[in-house]
Structures are given as structure tokens and as C-alpha cells.
């Protein structure tokens, strides 16, 4: 053939589509980032094995944001200015994603988060305007918070809820608010609304206060490291009422920290259950187990589905530019995933159902499905 060296090289770089990955691979919520990356990688390997997208292979450039806002922002800057990626996948948490959404908007590079559920991630609460470059493939927290309120009132038959939230986390603050609205609307009373911060380890004094107010339910919309300590310490103090939680509880670490005894009478809202009787879910669980040796959690499932959402968008992109990917993401419709059918709506969210899970013997056990 007549192609010279440089031409071949040029061609090579055209043959891949770079995907920037900004994830919590270490730090406070490390298990979130690791599971998400595992699920995402599994799907990318499948997509590449099937020939890639329009002849191009997908290649990730990944950095660890250490579960920190400042680091998530510098990772985003690095991906955009140094690696010149046309799309960023991540972050997991709402706070870490919000830490770089403005950087992405200013540089006009789209962001696709599989997991950040706070409504403000895709819509600016001050103007009500949709953030042009930010997209997600998960449901949002008004749905998650009110679903738990309804479940607590109707199925657990509780009436006096206490809330314990991380007031440094927009995710936690948002969920507390949505739960409160739903719980009050359903006739319940919120008897306490207490705070902690992300570095707290000892929750005994705030739990003493909560105990004295005699709630019959405690809602803790937070992440597993703190939740594990809270539930463990509460049980040690003789607080035996039901706990309600959110997707942030979803980590194998939670069971290690709290112990399965303490997790009895705990219920959470989540994106998926590996126990669902669906051939697509079964196939995913088996493939994942074979590759990584454990059962995929919701983060792995969302990472997996989000790769297919991205693939669906990229298929419709003629020239791979951030602008074209952004436009294609807007039009993603009906991607059949293991977490449900995914369409990106006008608010750049995905409308999907959720599951309510109960910890039985330390295992998240399917209780019910809630329609969107
Ligand atoms: N929804 C969480 C947030 O916005 C992240 C998360 C998703 C955690 C799924 C666990 C499982 O911060």
C-alpha cells in the first residue's frame, strides 16, 4: 500500500472515540466509582467486540477524583484541555458532578452522569433553565424521596419521622427536603431534622437527641461510610425503629461497617435489583460475576446501561465533536437497559421506576417496584 507513516498514524487516532472518565475511585465513596467503572468497562468491551461505533473503537481516559469536589473539577479541566475528550462520563455523586458542571458548560463539552440524582445537576434552580451540556441516565431525587415517604407511611405504617442528613452534601439536603414534603403531604409528622458533616464518625450525641424525641422512623439520605456508623451506633444505643435510606446506601462496605444485625429493619430506594426476573438482568449479572467475581450493585448496572446510552448517541454522530454528541444525547430514546428503559427527556433526565429493598440477613432484598 502507498500510505505513508504519518497518514497511518492520523488514521489510527481517527479510529477511536475518546471518552473522558471522572470517577470516585478512591476516598469517601470509592466503592461507587469502582462499581460504576466496572459496569461501564464491561459494556464498552461488548460494544468494541461487536465492532465499535461506525467503525471506531471506544477508548477511555480515566482519572480518579478521590471523591472530592476540588479534585473532580481539576479532573474535568484536565480531560477537556489536556486530553481534549469530546465527552465526560461521571461523576457518581451529585456534589462531585456539580463541582465541574460549569467548567463543562463553559467549554461546551457534554457530561453524562450515570448516577447523580439531585435535580439541580441538569437544571439551574435559579433560572429554571436546562443545562445544555449536562445529561444523566438515572431518575431524580424528588421521586426517590417521596417514594420512601409513601412507603414508610403506607407499608411501614409510621407517623413520626426523624431525619438525619449530611448538610455538606446537596444530595443529602435535597432528599431530606423531598422526603419531608412527601411525608407531610401524606399526613406524617417530621419530629426532628438533624445534621452532620461528611467527616463525622461519632453520631451518638445527635442520635441521643433524636431518641429523646421518640420517632418511629429515621430517614438517613446519605452515603454508606456515614450511614454504616449511624445505623451501627443507633442499634448499640437501643434505637430499634426502622431506618429509611436512599441509593447512597448501596455498597458492599455498608454491611462491613454496620454488620447485618444492625441492618435489620432498614429499607432503601434504589435503581435496580439483581434479583429481578428479567432475562436481560440475569445475563448481565452472570457476565459481571464472571468478570469481577461479585454481584453487580446499582452503580455497576447504571455504569453498564450508560455505556449503551452513549453508544446509541454516538451512532447518530457523523463527525465526533462535543457539539454533535450533545445534540445526539438529547435524542436518545428507548434504550433497553438493566435498570429500565432509558429515554433522555427535555430536562436531560431519564424517567425510570425504582425499587424498594429491605436488608434481610445483610442482603438487599426486593420489596416492591415503584412506577415513575
Ligand atoms: N444518587 C447519588 C448522588 O446523587 C449517587 C449514587 C447513585 C449512589 C447510585 C449510589 C447508587 O449523589
Short mmCIF file of C-alpha atoms and ligand atoms in Angstrom, two decimals:
data_model
loop_
_atom_site.label_atom_id
_atom_site.label_comp_id
_atom_site.label_asym_id
_atom_site.label_seq_id
_atom_site.Cartn_x
_atom_site.Cartn_y
_atom_site.Cartn_z
CA UNK A 1 0.00 0.00 0.00
CA UNK A 2 1.06 3.57 -0.58
CA UNK A 3 0.04 5.16 2.75
CA UNK A 4 2.96 6.89 4.42
CA UNK A 5 3.73 6.75 8.16
CA UNK A 6 2.05 9.94 9.22
CA UNK A 7 -1.11 9.14 7.31
CA UNK A 8 -1.39 5.79 9.07
CA UNK A 9 -0.97 7.44 12.42
CA UNK A 10 -3.60 10.04 11.64
CA UNK A 11 -5.95 7.33 10.62
CA UNK A 12 -5.30 5.48 13.85
CA UNK A 13 -6.31 8.38 16.05
CA UNK A 14 -9.46 8.76 13.95
CA UNK A 15 -10.35 5.17 14.60
CA UNK A 16 -11.02 5.66 18.29
CA UNK A 17 -13.50 7.78 20.16
CA UNK A 18 -12.03 9.07 23.40
CA UNK A 19 -14.28 9.05 26.46
CA UNK A 20 -13.17 11.01 29.50
CA UNK A 21 -13.93 9.31 32.79
CA UNK A 22 -14.19 11.33 36.02
CA UNK A 23 -14.95 8.94 38.89
CA UNK A 24 -14.69 8.41 42.64
CA UNK A 25 -12.08 5.63 42.52
CA UNK A 26 -10.70 6.36 45.98
CA UNK A 27 -11.80 8.33 49.04
CA UNK A 28 -15.08 8.53 50.90
CA UNK A 29 -17.27 6.84 48.28
CA UNK A 30 -14.65 4.73 46.48
CA UNK A 31 -16.89 1.70 46.05
CA UNK A 32 -19.29 3.84 43.98
CA UNK A 33 -16.64 4.77 41.44
CA UNK A 34 -15.17 1.29 41.26
CA UNK A 35 -18.52 -0.41 40.61
CA UNK A 36 -19.51 2.23 38.08
CA UNK A 37 -16.24 1.81 36.21
CA UNK A 38 -16.61 -1.98 36.23
CA UNK A 39 -20.09 -1.85 34.71
CA UNK A 40 -19.09 0.80 32.19
CA UNK A 41 -15.97 -1.14 31.14
CA UNK A 42 -17.89 -4.39 30.71
CA UNK A 43 -20.33 -2.70 28.32
CA UNK A 44 -17.58 -0.90 26.40
CA UNK A 45 -15.79 -4.20 25.84
CA UNK A 46 -19.02 -5.66 24.45
CA UNK A 47 -19.54 -2.66 22.20
CA UNK A 48 -15.96 -2.79 20.94
CA UNK A 49 -16.08 -6.55 20.43
CA UNK A 50 -19.14 -6.01 18.26
CA UNK A 51 -17.12 -3.64 16.04
CA UNK A 52 -17.36 -0.36 17.92
CA UNK A 53 -19.38 2.61 16.70
CA UNK A 54 -19.41 3.30 12.97
CA UNK A 55 -16.07 1.51 12.70
CA UNK A 56 -14.48 3.31 15.64
CA UNK A 57 -13.47 1.74 18.93
CA UNK A 58 -14.31 3.42 22.21
CA UNK A 59 -11.35 4.22 24.42
CA UNK A 60 -11.49 5.57 27.95
CA UNK A 61 -9.15 8.10 29.53
CA UNK A 62 -9.81 7.88 33.24
CA UNK A 63 -8.84 9.82 36.34
CA UNK A 64 -9.70 9.39 40.00
CA UNK A 65 -11.49 12.40 41.50
CA UNK A 66 -10.82 10.99 45.00
CA UNK A 67 -14.47 11.62 45.97
CA UNK A 68 -13.64 15.32 46.33
CA UNK A 69 -15.20 18.38 44.72
CA UNK A 70 -11.94 20.20 44.04
CA UNK A 71 -10.36 17.11 42.54
CA UNK A 72 -13.45 16.42 40.39
CA UNK A 73 -13.12 19.94 38.99
CA UNK A 74 -9.44 19.59 38.18
CA UNK A 75 -10.01 16.20 36.57
CA UNK A 76 -12.66 17.78 34.34
CA UNK A 77 -10.29 20.57 33.34
CA UNK A 78 -7.54 18.07 32.59
CA UNK A 79 -9.84 15.92 30.45
CA UNK A 80 -11.06 18.92 28.49
CA UNK A 81 -7.89 20.95 27.97
CA UNK A 82 -5.17 18.30 28.00
CA UNK A 83 -6.84 15.16 26.69
CA UNK A 84 -9.39 17.03 24.58
CA UNK A 85 -12.12 14.47 25.12
CA UNK A 86 -15.46 15.15 23.38
CA UNK A 87 -17.50 13.71 26.29
CA UNK A 88 -17.09 13.21 30.03
CA UNK A 89 -18.60 10.22 31.81
CA UNK A 90 -19.21 10.84 35.56
CA UNK A 91 -19.12 11.78 38.27
CA UNK A 92 -21.07 9.45 40.56
CA UNK A 93 -22.26 11.83 43.26
CA UNK A 94 -24.35 14.92 42.72
CA UNK A 95 -21.88 17.10 44.62
CA UNK A 96 -18.87 15.96 42.61
CA UNK A 97 -20.76 16.36 39.34
CA UNK A 98 -21.93 19.84 40.31
CA UNK A 99 -18.32 20.73 41.05
CA UNK A 100 -17.49 20.63 37.33
CA UNK A 101 -20.77 21.26 35.54
CA UNK A 102 -19.89 24.91 34.96
CA UNK A 103 -16.46 24.01 33.60
CA UNK A 104 -18.13 21.66 31.12
CA UNK A 105 -20.78 24.24 30.16
CA UNK A 106 -18.18 26.96 29.64
CA UNK A 107 -16.03 24.70 27.48
CA UNK A 108 -19.07 23.23 25.72
CA UNK A 109 -18.18 19.62 26.45
CA UNK A 110 -21.08 17.30 27.33
CA UNK A 111 -21.22 15.42 30.62
CA UNK A 112 -23.12 12.18 31.08
CA UNK A 113 -23.55 11.10 34.69
CA UNK A 114 -24.97 7.62 35.30
CA UNK A 115 -25.87 8.28 38.91
CA UNK A 116 -26.12 11.91 40.09
CA UNK A 117 -29.75 12.25 41.16
CA UNK A 118 -30.07 15.79 42.57
CA UNK A 119 -32.41 17.79 40.27
CA UNK A 120 -30.05 20.80 40.13
CA UNK A 121 -27.44 18.76 38.25
CA UNK A 122 -29.30 19.17 34.96
CA UNK A 123 -31.49 22.19 35.68
CA UNK A 124 -30.34 25.51 37.15
CA UNK A 125 -32.69 26.09 40.10
CA UNK A 126 -32.26 29.87 39.90
CA UNK A 127 -33.34 30.27 36.29
CA UNK A 128 -35.23 27.03 35.74
CA UNK A 129 -33.13 26.57 32.61
CA UNK A 130 -31.87 23.18 31.48
CA UNK A 131 -28.08 22.95 31.49
CA UNK A 132 -27.33 22.49 27.80
CA UNK A 133 -24.35 20.13 28.21
CA UNK A 134 -25.32 18.05 31.27
CA UNK A 135 -27.21 14.77 30.98
CA UNK A 136 -27.99 11.80 33.19
CA UNK A 137 -29.37 8.29 32.79
CA UNK A 138 -30.94 7.92 36.25
CA UNK A 139 -34.11 9.10 37.97
CA UNK A 140 -34.05 12.19 40.18
CA UNK A 141 -34.41 12.75 43.92
CA UNK A 142 -37.92 14.22 44.19
CA UNK A 143 -39.08 10.78 43.01
CA UNK A 144 -36.74 8.88 45.31
CA UNK A 145 -37.53 10.99 48.39
CA UNK A 146 -41.30 10.93 48.01
CA UNK A 147 -41.31 7.20 47.19
CA UNK A 148 -39.68 6.48 50.55
CA UNK A 149 -42.12 8.80 52.33
CA UNK A 150 -45.06 6.97 50.80
CA UNK A 151 -43.60 3.54 51.55
CA UNK A 152 -42.91 4.50 55.18
CA UNK A 153 -46.42 5.84 55.71
CA UNK A 154 -48.36 3.19 53.85
CA UNK A 155 -46.39 -0.01 54.33
CA UNK A 156 -44.37 0.54 57.49
CA UNK A 157 -47.29 2.49 58.95
CA UNK A 158 -45.07 5.01 60.70
CA UNK A 159 -46.13 8.54 61.60
CA UNK A 160 -43.25 10.31 63.34
CA UNK A 161 -40.12 10.57 61.23
CA UNK A 162 -36.73 11.92 62.22
CA UNK A 163 -34.26 12.98 59.55
CA UNK A 164 -30.51 12.82 59.84
CA UNK A 165 -28.70 14.35 56.88
CA UNK A 166 -25.25 15.45 55.73
CA UNK A 167 -25.71 19.17 55.31
CA UNK A 168 -22.49 19.48 53.30
CA UNK A 169 -23.98 17.29 50.55
CA UNK A 170 -26.53 18.69 48.07
CA UNK A 171 -27.74 15.13 47.53
CA UNK A 172 -28.50 14.62 51.21
CA UNK A 173 -30.04 18.07 51.69
CA UNK A 174 -32.24 17.64 48.61
CA UNK A 175 -33.51 14.21 49.58
CA UNK A 176 -34.32 15.36 53.12
CA UNK A 177 -36.45 18.14 51.65
CA UNK A 178 -38.29 15.89 49.17
CA UNK A 179 -38.91 13.25 51.82
CA UNK A 180 -40.26 15.88 54.23
CA UNK A 181 -42.65 17.23 51.60
CA UNK A 182 -43.94 13.77 50.79
CA UNK A 183 -44.19 12.65 54.40
CA UNK A 184 -46.13 15.73 55.49
CA UNK A 185 -48.41 15.61 52.46
CA UNK A 186 -49.26 12.03 53.42
CA UNK A 187 -50.22 13.03 56.95
CA UNK A 188 -46.95 12.25 58.74
CA UNK A 189 -45.02 14.43 61.14
CA UNK A 190 -41.29 15.21 60.96
CA UNK A 191 -40.20 15.36 64.60
CA UNK A 192 -36.50 16.05 64.03
CA UNK A 193 -34.30 17.33 61.21
CA UNK A 194 -30.70 16.94 62.29
CA UNK A 195 -27.39 17.43 60.51
CA UNK A 196 -23.91 16.00 60.36
CA UNK A 197 -20.94 16.68 58.12
CA UNK A 198 -19.02 14.39 55.83
CA UNK A 199 -16.07 13.83 58.18
CA UNK A 200 -18.15 12.88 61.23
CA UNK A 201 -17.55 9.46 62.74
CA UNK A 202 -19.35 9.68 66.06
CA UNK A 203 -23.09 10.23 65.87
CA UNK A 204 -24.01 9.37 69.46
CA UNK A 205 -24.94 12.83 70.62
CA UNK A 206 -27.21 13.60 67.68
CA UNK A 207 -28.72 10.13 67.99
CA UNK A 208 -29.37 10.75 71.70
CA UNK A 209 -31.28 13.87 70.76
CA UNK A 210 -33.26 12.02 68.11
CA UNK A 211 -34.04 9.16 70.51
CA UNK A 212 -35.44 11.60 73.09
CA UNK A 213 -37.98 12.84 70.50
CA UNK A 214 -39.35 9.34 70.14
CA UNK A 215 -39.61 8.93 66.35
CA UNK A 216 -40.94 5.70 64.85
CA UNK A 217 -38.80 6.03 61.71
CA UNK A 218 -35.42 7.59 60.88
CA UNK A 219 -34.61 8.76 57.36
CA UNK A 220 -30.90 8.97 56.52
CA UNK A 221 -30.34 10.08 52.92
CA UNK A 222 -26.55 9.78 52.86
CA UNK A 223 -23.58 7.68 51.73
CA UNK A 224 -22.54 4.30 53.09
CA UNK A 225 -19.49 5.31 55.17
CA UNK A 226 -21.51 7.57 57.47
CA UNK A 227 -24.70 5.54 57.19
CA UNK A 228 -22.86 2.43 58.36
CA UNK A 229 -21.69 4.18 61.52
CA UNK A 230 -25.07 5.80 62.14
CA UNK A 231 -27.02 2.56 61.94
CA UNK A 232 -24.45 0.66 63.98
CA UNK A 233 -24.28 3.27 66.74
CA UNK A 234 -28.07 3.70 66.80
CA UNK A 235 -28.63 -0.01 67.35
CA UNK A 236 -25.97 -0.05 70.09
CA UNK A 237 -27.92 2.74 71.79
CA UNK A 238 -31.12 0.73 71.67
CA UNK A 239 -32.72 2.62 68.80
CA UNK A 240 -34.60 -0.18 67.10
CA UNK A 241 -37.03 1.69 64.86
CA UNK A 242 -36.99 1.29 61.09
CA UNK A 243 -34.44 3.23 59.08
CA UNK A 244 -35.15 4.54 55.60
CA UNK A 245 -32.35 5.21 53.17
CA UNK A 246 -31.54 6.06 49.59
CA UNK A 247 -29.32 4.85 46.75
CA UNK A 248 -26.29 6.19 48.63
CA UNK A 249 -26.53 3.18 50.96
CA UNK A 250 -25.67 0.86 48.09
CA UNK A 251 -22.22 -0.51 48.80
CA UNK A 252 -20.80 -3.84 49.95
CA UNK A 253 -18.93 -1.70 52.50
CA UNK A 254 -22.18 -0.85 54.31
CA UNK A 255 -22.58 -4.39 55.56
CA UNK A 256 -18.93 -4.49 56.63
CA UNK A 257 -19.30 -1.28 58.65
CA UNK A 258 -22.77 -1.73 60.17
CA UNK A 259 -22.98 -5.51 60.38
CA UNK A 260 -26.02 -7.42 59.20
CA UNK A 261 -27.75 -7.48 62.59
CA UNK A 262 -27.89 -3.67 62.73
CA UNK A 263 -29.24 -3.52 59.19
CA UNK A 264 -32.39 -5.42 60.13
CA UNK A 265 -35.45 -3.20 59.68
CA UNK A 266 -33.70 -0.96 57.13
CA UNK A 267 -35.26 -0.07 53.77
CA UNK A 268 -33.85 1.84 50.82
CA UNK A 269 -34.85 3.17 47.44
CA UNK A 270 -32.57 2.05 44.61
CA UNK A 271 -32.20 1.89 40.83
CA UNK A 272 -32.17 -1.84 40.27
CA UNK A 273 -32.30 -5.23 41.90
CA UNK A 274 -30.09 -8.09 40.66
CA UNK A 275 -32.95 -10.41 41.66
CA UNK A 276 -35.36 -9.07 39.08
CA UNK A 277 -36.83 -11.83 36.99
CA UNK A 278 -35.78 -10.46 33.61
CA UNK A 279 -33.54 -12.29 31.12
CA UNK A 280 -31.57 -9.10 30.42
CA UNK A 281 -30.81 -8.62 34.11
CA UNK A 282 -29.87 -12.29 34.55
CA UNK A 283 -27.49 -12.18 31.61
CA UNK A 284 -25.85 -9.00 32.93
CA UNK A 285 -25.48 -10.39 36.44
CA UNK A 286 -23.85 -13.57 35.10
CA UNK A 287 -21.43 -11.75 32.81
CA UNK A 288 -20.49 -9.33 35.55
CA UNK A 289 -19.98 -12.07 38.11
CA UNK A 290 -17.79 -13.96 35.69
CA UNK A 291 -15.56 -10.94 35.07
CA UNK A 292 -15.39 -9.37 38.54
CA UNK A 293 -16.35 -12.15 40.94
CA UNK A 294 -19.21 -10.37 42.70
CA UNK A 295 -22.86 -9.47 42.18
CA UNK A 296 -23.25 -6.08 40.44
CA UNK A 297 -24.76 -3.31 42.55
CA UNK A 298 -26.90 -0.46 41.18
CA UNK A 299 -23.81 1.57 40.32
CA UNK A 300 -22.42 -1.22 38.16
CA UNK A 301 -25.82 -1.56 36.49
CA UNK A 302 -26.07 2.17 35.81
CA UNK A 303 -22.49 2.28 34.51
CA UNK A 304 -23.32 -0.58 32.16
CA UNK A 305 -26.54 0.99 30.88
CA UNK A 306 -24.94 4.38 30.43
CA UNK A 307 -22.34 2.94 28.05
CA UNK A 308 -25.21 1.74 25.85
CA UNK A 309 -26.92 5.14 26.07
CA UNK A 310 -23.68 6.76 24.97
CA UNK A 311 -23.31 4.21 22.17
CA UNK A 312 -26.85 4.97 20.98
CA UNK A 313 -25.99 8.66 20.82
CA UNK A 314 -22.61 8.13 19.13
CA UNK A 315 -24.20 6.02 16.41
CA UNK A 316 -26.02 9.13 15.23
CA UNK A 317 -22.97 11.37 15.24
CA UNK A 318 -21.37 11.99 11.85
CA UNK A 319 -18.33 13.88 13.00
CA UNK A 320 -17.24 13.22 16.56
CA UNK A 321 -17.37 16.64 18.22
CA UNK A 322 -18.63 17.67 21.67
CA UNK A 323 -21.40 19.65 19.99
CA UNK A 324 -22.59 16.70 17.90
CA UNK A 325 -22.52 14.33 20.87
CA UNK A 326 -24.51 16.82 22.94
CA UNK A 327 -27.16 17.04 20.22
CA UNK A 328 -27.30 13.27 19.85
CA UNK A 329 -27.69 12.72 23.60
CA UNK A 330 -30.81 14.89 23.56
CA UNK A 331 -32.42 12.45 21.16
CA UNK A 332 -31.70 9.16 22.89
CA UNK A 333 -34.89 7.10 23.00
CA UNK A 334 -35.85 3.72 24.40
CA UNK A 335 -32.50 2.14 25.21
CA UNK A 336 -33.38 -1.14 26.92
CA UNK A 337 -31.17 -1.35 29.96
CA UNK A 338 -30.85 -3.49 33.05
CA UNK A 339 -32.11 -0.55 35.13
CA UNK A 340 -35.12 0.01 32.86
CA UNK A 341 -35.89 1.63 29.54
CA UNK A 342 -33.91 4.83 29.10
CA UNK A 343 -35.02 7.91 27.16
CA UNK A 344 -33.47 11.32 27.74
CA UNK A 345 -36.27 13.81 28.42
CA UNK A 346 -36.43 17.60 27.91
CA UNK A 347 -34.82 18.12 31.32
CA UNK A 348 -31.94 15.80 30.35
CA UNK A 349 -33.11 13.19 32.86
CA UNK A 350 -34.26 9.60 32.47
CA UNK A 351 -37.69 8.66 33.71
CA UNK A 352 -37.41 5.24 35.27
CA UNK A 353 -39.03 3.28 38.05
CA UNK A 354 -37.32 2.50 41.33
CA UNK A 355 -37.15 -0.46 43.65
CA UNK A 356 -37.61 -0.57 47.38
CA UNK A 357 -35.25 -3.00 49.03
CA UNK A 358 -35.14 -4.37 52.54
CA UNK A 359 -31.96 -5.60 54.22
CA UNK A 360 -32.54 -9.21 55.11
CA UNK A 361 -29.54 -11.02 56.57
CA UNK A 362 -27.40 -8.18 55.29
CA UNK A 363 -28.65 -8.66 51.75
CA UNK A 364 -30.69 -6.10 49.80
CA UNK A 365 -33.94 -7.96 49.24
CA UNK A 366 -36.54 -6.88 46.72
CA UNK A 367 -39.73 -5.50 48.28
CA UNK A 368 -41.51 -3.57 45.56
CA UNK A 369 -41.29 -1.69 42.30
CA UNK A 370 -42.49 1.91 42.07
CA UNK A 371 -43.57 3.20 38.66
CA UNK A 372 -42.15 6.57 37.57
N1 LIG B 1 -27.52 9.35 43.66
C1 LIG B 1 -26.28 9.57 44.35
C2 LIG B 1 -25.92 11.05 44.27
O1 LIG B 1 -26.51 11.77 43.53
C3 LIG B 1 -25.18 8.69 43.82
C4 LIG B 1 -25.48 7.22 43.85
C5 LIG B 1 -26.20 6.59 42.83
C6 LIG B 1 -25.05 6.44 44.90
C7 LIG B 1 -26.48 5.22 42.87
C8 LIG B 1 -25.33 5.09 44.95
C9 LIG B 1 -26.07 4.47 43.94
O2 LIG B 1 -25.02 11.54 44.91
#
